[in-house]
Each structure stands twice: as structure tokens, then as C-alpha cells.
């Protein structure tokens, strides 16, 4: 798929970067002229994926997180969040609502939220090597003024 | 993430403001636990009116507050979520477990 514009960011899995990552994603997505609701959905999806890197990929150390956003034809925004951490044994199970290995601090709703806030969610993972989460959300092209 | 309180006749309202994510959730939960222990309310209300962003970390915080209240024989409810927090509440189906009041679907 040919991209029309992109950004690529890399940062350590410090929790303070969760807010930075979603703000950066929103700032980049703004050029698609999204509604506030669409912007909120993008921020939420990015927050979930980046938080998973901090919490699950690198549970007791800091590691690299990569966030890439691409704008493709027709207002399609692709969001990729990649880590080189612990990986997921059973992706199908991990994506089920309420499934968590995170204990009482987590609700097991991250993937469910990513799925309902985007049009497409793909999770690729290999244990011990890392996880790549790819999401696509189409921003409706608005007619009229603006 | 900031929390202020108001208390009247057994009802403790926790006014949450700012952004609630994993980064701030641990501190927020400790703060809420401390307040619940101090006031021992019959009703705990999580007022989300000032919350501009919330992700699944907020869901865990709400469920923990609810559990704490149930264990002490009280009740918990959520009030006034703005549109983004409300979409997260809806997606999680949390309203099966806890009352959500004053929804602003804009
Ligand atoms: N990047 C990752 N690296 C390793 N494991 C992951 C990663 N992302 C998710 N997981 C695994 O998938 C499970 C489900 O993730 P999901 O985001 O749905 O829920 P959660 O993070 O446990 O809870 P919540 O997102 O509600 O706080 C996690 O508990 C974890 O076991
Ligand atoms: Mg998660």
C-alpha cells in the first residue's frame, strides 16, 4: 500500500511516554481533519498498544518501543506499535475480552478496546522476540466547509 | 490526573480530572484507597466530569473501587463521563457491573 505521509517514533517503555505517544499520534492524524470522536478513538487505541509494551512486553526492565503512523489513500490511517519484548504465547486467547496476565491492576480489555475503536486489528507475536500490533482506521472525508 | 472530594451524609464523591492512563493509575488507586478508608462511605461516586482522557487503566480503577465498596457493604457508581471516557466505558461493557449516570453522548 502506497503511503502519502508517515511518522516513525522510537522511545523507551517508560510509562510517562504513553501520554506523549497518543498526543503525537493525534497531532499527526489531525491533517486528516478527523472529528473529535475519531481523534479520541485514535488516542485510545495508541494508548492501549503502547501501555501493553510498558506493562507486558518489558515487565521488569525498559525496552524499545516503535510507533509508526501512515496515511494512505482514502483517509486510511495505519498505526503500528512494535516491541522486541517478551511476546505472546497465544494471541487468540490474549485478544479475548477480560483475558489478562496482568493481575488486579489490569482489566484485560485493551485488545477489545483497540478492536472496537479501529476498523482492523492485527497482532503478530513470537515468544521471546516481540510483538507487532497493526491497526487501521479510516477517517471519513468530510464534504463542505473546512 | 487529579482527585478532589466532596462528602455529605455517607456519600463520598471523587472528582477525577485530567488524563487517566497506566502512568497515573497506580497513584490514583492508592489515593482512592486512602480516601475510602478514611471516609468509610456508604456510597462512593466516581465523578468523571473533568476527565479528558481515559483508557483501560480507568476500567481497572473503577472495578477496583466497586470491589472495595462491595467488600465493605457499600455501593459505587460512575457519573458524568465526557464523550471519550464514555466510549471506553461502552466498549468495555462495564455498565453491566456498575451504574453509569449522566452520560453525555455528544
Ligand atoms: N506487547 C505485548 N507483549 C507481551 N504480551 C502482551 C502484549 N500486549 C498484550 N499482551 C498480553 O495480552 C494480554 C491481553 O492484553 P490486553 O491489552 O487486552 O489486556 P491487559 O493489558 O492485560 O489489560 P488492560 O489493557 O485492560 O489494562 C495481556 O495481559 C498480556 O498477557
Ligand atoms: Mg492492555
PDB file of N, CA and C and ligand atoms in Angstrom, chain A residues 48 51-52 56 106 110-111 114, chain B residues 56, ligand 2:
ATOM      1  N   UNK A  48      -3.569   2.165  24.425  1.00  0.00           N
ATOM      2  CA  UNK A  48      -3.667   0.746  24.799  1.00  0.00           C
ATOM      3  C   UNK A  48      -2.453  -0.044  24.314  1.00  0.00           C
ATOM      4  N   UNK A  51       0.792   1.087  26.146  1.00  0.00           N
ATOM      5  CA  UNK A  51       0.752   0.632  27.543  1.00  0.00           C
ATOM      6  C   UNK A  51       1.093  -0.850  27.632  1.00  0.00           C
ATOM      7  N   UNK A  52       0.600  -1.627  26.679  1.00  0.00           N
ATOM      8  CA  UNK A  52       0.917  -3.057  26.695  1.00  0.00           C
ATOM      9  C   UNK A  52       2.419  -3.311  26.593  1.00  0.00           C
ATOM     10  N   UNK A  56       3.511  -5.343  29.640  1.00  0.00           N
ATOM     11  CA  UNK A  56       3.654  -6.775  29.354  1.00  0.00           C
ATOM     12  C   UNK A  56       4.933  -7.137  28.589  1.00  0.00           C
ATOM     13  N   UNK A 106      -4.918  -4.602  35.994  1.00  0.00           N
ATOM     14  CA  UNK A 106      -5.363  -4.566  34.603  1.00  0.00           C
ATOM     15  C   UNK A 106      -6.762  -5.150  34.488  1.00  0.00           C
ATOM     16  N   UNK A 110      -7.802  -4.238  26.885  1.00  0.00           N
ATOM     17  CA  UNK A 110      -7.014  -3.453  25.932  1.00  0.00           C
ATOM     18  C   UNK A 110      -7.274  -3.814  24.475  1.00  0.00           C
ATOM     19  N   UNK A 111      -7.108  -5.082  24.131  1.00  0.00           N
ATOM     20  CA  UNK A 111      -7.310  -5.502  22.732  1.00  0.00           C
ATOM     21  C   UNK A 111      -8.769  -5.312  22.303  1.00  0.00           C
ATOM     22  N   UNK A 114      -9.045  -1.686  21.462  1.00  0.00           N
ATOM     23  CA  UNK A 114      -8.361  -1.417  20.183  1.00  0.00           C
ATOM     24  C   UNK A 114      -9.219  -1.899  19.022  1.00  0.00           C
TER      25      UNK A 114
ATOM     26  N   UNK B  56      -8.063   1.716  29.309  1.00  0.00           N
ATOM     27  CA  UNK B  56      -8.474   0.550  30.092  1.00  0.00           C
ATOM     28  C   UNK B  56      -7.963   0.598  31.529  1.00  0.00           C
TER      29      UNK B  56
HETATM   30 MG1  LIG C   2      -3.574  -3.740  27.866  1.00  0.00          MG
END
